[in-house]
Amino acid sequence: MATVGRHASDSSATRRRFVAPPREAVDAACFAHPLFGALAPFSGLLAGAEWPSIETLNAVLPLQDKRLGEQDAALLADGRHYEQRIAETGEIATRACNWHDLFNALVWARHPAIKRALNTRQCLHIQQMGAHARNRAQAALTQFDESGVIVRVRDAGLLAAWNAHDWQALFVQGAGRWASGDIGVAAVIGHALMEQALLPTRLLVGKCLVVQGKDDAACIAAVARALDAGTVLQDPLELRPLPLAGIPGWHPRQDVGLYDQTAYFRPLRAGRGYPPPL
């Protein structure tokens, strides 16, 4: 199972940091995966033979009052925390020719209200904790920023199987509910998820906030408002893990052998529970 945090990692005993494939090794066909659906307007930046420069990204991305700044010694010399630099100067430290940071920039362009709210909450906690300490709320915000997914449900009753980690009921017997839109992914926020999805066979887990509603855009806006108000993501346990390979059509091999992998489709831990949808 692939897990993702501030630095993406695998689940091996060594917990090695995930290393994205070089640009020339990425099959552009991978960007047709539903996980990348919201990034379709930026397909040229993803599938082109050459890395887009930071100057190009600033010119073509709708970043409003934010801008990407190349993360070099000169930028870092100001001594600011990454999040505080964004809030105080509008500059998003960005490594050139780097998948992780390119996806981060694209999420800023695609979901600015979410990213702004995450940045604001992080800065409030940094003011309280200092730049070198972290609380559980910061961990939750970071997990959502790196591996977050917003899931929309029309009926909260659809969550019973998910609450119980009954993955067969959620994905196999429940395949029709995904096809009908009764439940679906409203947005992928996590740029580390996107980075790992460059390897299409990886078994990825999204860390989810769930919203009850019928419209994806309205559900995304509801998450942004909840983040602004500080009513969500006070603890990582608020995030529901979702094995993304189980979603119908999201993995090339959805057979019995896939769903039998209990290290990925994990049973519910004793005492584990999840909050109701927004």
mmCIF file of C-alpha atoms in Angstrom, residues 44-219:
data_model
loop_
_atom_site.group_PDB
_atom_site.id
_atom_site.type_symbol
_atom_site.label_atom_id
_atom_site.label_comp_id
_atom_site.label_asym_id
_atom_site.label_seq_id
_atom_site.Cartn_x
_atom_site.Cartn_y
_atom_site.Cartn_z
ATOM 1 C CA GLY A 44 -0.222 20.620 -21.830
ATOM 2 C CA LEU A 45 1.771 21.424 -18.706
ATOM 3 C CA LEU A 46 1.622 17.777 -17.651
ATOM 4 C CA ALA A 47 2.051 15.872 -20.891
ATOM 5 C CA GLY A 48 4.465 18.131 -22.764
ATOM 6 C CA ALA A 49 7.951 16.854 -23.460
ATOM 7 C CA GLU A 50 9.621 19.679 -21.526
ATOM 8 C CA TRP A 51 9.134 20.928 -17.998
ATOM 9 C CA PRO A 52 7.234 24.211 -17.874
ATOM 10 C CA SER A 53 9.397 26.885 -16.307
ATOM 11 C CA ILE A 54 8.239 28.654 -13.166
ATOM 12 C CA GLU A 55 7.948 31.817 -15.273
ATOM 13 C CA THR A 56 5.623 29.964 -17.655
ATOM 14 C CA LEU A 57 3.522 28.637 -14.790
ATOM 15 C CA ASN A 58 3.141 32.117 -13.340
ATOM 16 C CA ALA A 59 2.092 33.407 -16.759
ATOM 17 C CA VAL A 60 -0.543 30.764 -17.524
ATOM 18 C CA LEU A 61 -1.967 29.661 -14.177
ATOM 19 C CA PRO A 62 -4.827 31.604 -12.554
ATOM 20 C CA LEU A 63 -3.066 32.147 -9.230
ATOM 21 C CA GLN A 64 -4.772 35.478 -8.469
ATOM 22 C CA ASP A 65 -2.633 37.279 -5.865
ATOM 23 C CA LYS A 66 -0.252 34.345 -5.416
ATOM 24 C CA ARG A 67 2.844 33.558 -7.435
ATOM 25 C CA LEU A 68 5.343 30.743 -7.616
ATOM 26 C CA GLY A 69 8.870 31.516 -6.509
ATOM 27 C CA GLU A 70 11.744 29.212 -7.373
ATOM 28 C CA GLN A 71 12.908 27.549 -4.187
ATOM 29 C CA ASP A 72 16.563 28.468 -4.155
ATOM 30 C CA ALA A 73 19.000 29.863 -1.610
ATOM 31 C CA ALA A 74 17.940 33.429 -2.355
ATOM 32 C CA LEU A 75 14.269 32.695 -1.688
ATOM 33 C CA LEU A 76 14.982 30.741 1.485
ATOM 34 C CA ALA A 77 17.277 33.447 2.821
ATOM 35 C CA ASP A 78 14.283 35.354 4.161
ATOM 36 C CA GLY A 79 14.030 32.715 6.928
ATOM 37 C CA ARG A 80 10.262 32.460 6.660
ATOM 38 C CA HIS A 81 8.309 29.271 7.227
ATOM 39 C CA TYR A 82 6.897 27.905 3.950
ATOM 40 C CA GLU A 83 3.298 28.646 4.977
ATOM 41 C CA GLN A 84 4.060 32.067 6.431
ATOM 42 C CA ARG A 85 5.826 33.128 3.234
ATOM 43 C CA ILE A 86 2.656 32.375 1.275
ATOM 44 C CA ALA A 87 0.504 34.350 3.704
ATOM 45 C CA GLU A 88 2.856 37.314 4.092
ATOM 46 C CA THR A 89 4.268 37.709 0.585
ATOM 47 C CA GLY A 90 1.995 35.624 -1.661
ATOM 48 C CA GLU A 91 5.006 33.595 -2.803
ATOM 49 C CA ILE A 92 4.703 29.789 -3.023
ATOM 50 C CA ALA A 93 8.161 28.211 -2.792
ATOM 51 C CA THR A 94 8.387 25.856 -5.779
ATOM 52 C CA ARG A 95 11.123 23.530 -6.922
ATOM 53 C CA ALA A 96 11.815 23.631 -10.648
ATOM 54 C CA CYS A 97 11.332 20.448 -12.687
ATOM 55 C CA ASN A 98 9.583 18.709 -9.798
ATOM 56 C CA TRP A 99 6.349 16.722 -10.100
ATOM 57 C CA HIS A 100 5.308 17.230 -6.488
ATOM 58 C CA ASP A 101 5.573 21.000 -6.683
ATOM 59 C CA LEU A 102 4.035 21.180 -10.156
ATOM 60 C CA PHE A 103 0.949 19.346 -8.885
ATOM 61 C CA ASN A 104 0.855 21.655 -5.874
ATOM 62 C CA ALA A 105 0.824 24.666 -8.204
ATOM 63 C CA LEU A 106 -1.988 23.137 -10.276
ATOM 64 C CA VAL A 107 -4.102 22.503 -7.190
ATOM 65 C CA TRP A 108 -3.585 26.143 -6.191
ATOM 66 C CA ALA A 109 -4.889 27.099 -9.638
ATOM 67 C CA ARG A 110 -7.798 24.663 -9.574
ATOM 68 C CA HIS A 111 -8.931 24.909 -5.940
ATOM 69 C CA PRO A 112 -7.692 28.270 -4.628
ATOM 70 C CA ALA A 113 -10.313 28.587 -1.862
ATOM 71 C CA ILE A 114 -9.260 25.242 -0.375
ATOM 72 C CA LYS A 115 -5.554 26.044 -0.572
ATOM 73 C CA ARG A 116 -6.007 29.518 0.899
ATOM 74 C CA ALA A 117 -8.023 28.121 3.785
ATOM 75 C CA LEU A 118 -5.414 25.438 4.485
ATOM 76 C CA ASN A 119 -2.676 28.068 4.465
ATOM 77 C CA THR A 120 -4.602 30.352 6.815
ATOM 78 C CA ARG A 121 -5.251 27.568 9.319
ATOM 79 C CA GLN A 122 -1.623 26.429 9.206
ATOM 80 C CA CYS A 123 -0.414 29.960 9.883
ATOM 81 C CA LEU A 124 -2.711 30.325 12.875
ATOM 82 C CA HIS A 125 -1.272 27.150 14.372
ATOM 83 C CA ILE A 126 2.299 28.213 13.589
ATOM 84 C CA GLN A 127 1.661 31.428 15.525
ATOM 85 C CA GLN A 128 0.487 29.347 18.482
ATOM 86 C CA MET A 129 3.044 26.541 18.332
ATOM 87 C CA GLY A 130 6.088 28.190 16.814
ATOM 88 C CA ALA A 131 7.766 27.225 13.562
ATOM 89 C CA HIS A 132 9.352 24.019 14.867
ATOM 90 C CA ALA A 133 6.486 22.341 16.736
ATOM 91 C CA ARG A 134 3.347 20.763 15.354
ATOM 92 C CA ASN A 135 0.013 19.839 16.876
ATOM 93 C CA ARG A 136 -2.579 17.330 15.733
ATOM 94 C CA ALA A 137 -4.541 19.933 13.810
ATOM 95 C CA GLN A 138 -1.463 20.774 11.749
ATOM 96 C CA ALA A 139 -0.947 17.078 11.054
ATOM 97 C CA ALA A 140 -4.559 16.807 9.866
ATOM 98 C CA LEU A 141 -4.245 19.865 7.631
ATOM 99 C CA THR A 142 -1.023 18.551 6.129
ATOM 100 C CA GLN A 143 -2.481 15.090 5.492
ATOM 101 C CA PHE A 144 -5.413 16.634 3.680
ATOM 102 C CA ASP A 145 -3.151 18.964 1.684
ATOM 103 C CA GLU A 146 -0.942 16.067 0.610
ATOM 104 C CA SER A 147 -3.420 13.214 0.216
ATOM 105 C CA GLY A 148 -6.863 14.775 0.589
ATOM 106 C CA VAL A 149 -9.973 13.803 -1.329
ATOM 107 C CA ILE A 150 -13.437 15.339 -1.068
ATOM 108 C CA VAL A 151 -16.152 12.721 -1.435
ATOM 109 C CA ARG A 152 -19.746 13.680 -2.157
ATOM 110 C CA VAL A 153 -22.688 11.542 -1.059
ATOM 111 C CA ARG A 154 -26.347 12.173 -1.809
ATOM 112 C CA ASP A 155 -27.527 10.087 1.134
ATOM 113 C CA ALA A 156 -25.560 9.705 4.372
ATOM 114 C CA GLY A 157 -26.887 6.148 4.595
ATOM 115 C CA LEU A 158 -24.415 5.248 1.860
ATOM 116 C CA LEU A 159 -21.646 5.605 4.435
ATOM 117 C CA ALA A 160 -22.661 2.526 6.452
ATOM 118 C CA ALA A 161 -20.410 0.201 4.446
ATOM 119 C CA TRP A 162 -17.534 2.686 4.584
ATOM 120 C CA ASN A 163 -18.004 3.150 8.332
ATOM 121 C CA ALA A 164 -17.604 -0.619 8.752
ATOM 122 C CA HIS A 165 -14.728 -0.953 6.240
ATOM 123 C CA ASP A 166 -16.978 -3.322 4.302
ATOM 124 C CA TRP A 167 -15.068 -2.715 1.094
ATOM 125 C CA GLN A 168 -16.926 -5.330 -0.932
ATOM 126 C CA ALA A 169 -20.235 -3.644 -0.111
ATOM 127 C CA LEU A 170 -18.834 -0.181 -0.817
ATOM 128 C CA PHE A 171 -17.103 -0.941 -4.107
ATOM 129 C CA VAL A 172 -18.401 -4.221 -5.569
ATOM 130 C CA GLN A 173 -22.015 -4.563 -4.479
ATOM 131 C CA GLY A 174 -22.125 -0.759 -4.417
ATOM 132 C CA ALA A 175 -20.644 -0.250 -7.888
ATOM 133 C CA GLY A 176 -23.975 0.991 -9.206
ATOM 134 C CA ARG A 177 -24.074 3.775 -6.634
ATOM 135 C CA TRP A 178 -20.729 5.059 -7.901
ATOM 136 C CA ALA A 179 -21.944 4.792 -11.508
ATOM 137 C CA SER A 180 -25.153 6.682 -10.731
ATOM 138 C CA GLY A 181 -23.377 9.458 -8.854
ATOM 139 C CA ASP A 182 -24.985 8.651 -5.515
ATOM 140 C CA ILE A 183 -21.432 8.652 -4.211
ATOM 141 C CA GLY A 184 -18.397 10.043 -5.981
ATOM 142 C CA VAL A 185 -15.148 11.948 -5.786
ATOM 143 C CA ALA A 186 -15.908 15.665 -5.915
ATOM 144 C CA ALA A 187 -12.250 16.721 -5.880
ATOM 145 C CA VAL A 188 -8.755 15.383 -5.408
ATOM 146 C CA ILE A 189 -6.803 17.914 -3.360
ATOM 147 C CA GLY A 190 -3.702 15.924 -2.470
ATOM 148 C CA HIS A 191 -0.782 16.729 -4.713
ATOM 149 C CA ALA A 192 1.249 13.833 -3.257
ATOM 150 C CA LEU A 193 -1.537 11.487 -4.401
ATOM 151 C CA MET A 194 -1.191 12.930 -7.884
ATOM 152 C CA GLU A 195 2.560 12.427 -7.822
ATOM 153 C CA GLN A 196 2.234 8.779 -6.868
ATOM 154 C CA ALA A 197 -0.487 8.247 -9.474
ATOM 155 C CA LEU A 198 2.191 8.774 -12.129
ATOM 156 C CA LEU A 199 2.735 5.042 -11.521
ATOM 157 C CA PRO A 200 -0.727 3.678 -12.430
ATOM 158 C CA THR A 201 -0.461 0.377 -10.545
ATOM 159 C CA ARG A 202 0.268 1.920 -7.135
ATOM 160 C CA LEU A 203 -2.357 1.275 -4.491
ATOM 161 C CA LEU A 204 -3.179 4.726 -3.183
ATOM 162 C CA VAL A 205 -5.205 5.737 -0.138
ATOM 163 C CA GLY A 206 -7.013 9.056 -0.040
ATOM 164 C CA LYS A 207 -7.649 10.863 3.234
ATOM 165 C CA CYS A 208 -11.215 12.048 2.868
ATOM 166 C CA LEU A 209 -13.642 14.667 3.990
ATOM 167 C CA VAL A 210 -17.223 13.737 3.093
ATOM 168 C CA VAL A 211 -19.955 16.203 2.172
ATOM 169 C CA GLN A 212 -23.626 15.395 1.739
ATOM 170 C CA GLY A 213 -24.940 17.048 -1.410
ATOM 171 C CA LYS A 214 -25.723 16.691 -5.085
ATOM 172 C CA ASP A 215 -23.314 19.158 -6.647
ATOM 173 C CA ASP A 216 -19.536 18.746 -6.652
ATOM 174 C CA ALA A 217 -18.772 22.467 -6.751
ATOM 175 C CA ALA A 218 -21.093 23.151 -3.815
ATOM 176 C CA CYS A 219 -19.449 20.365 -1.811
#
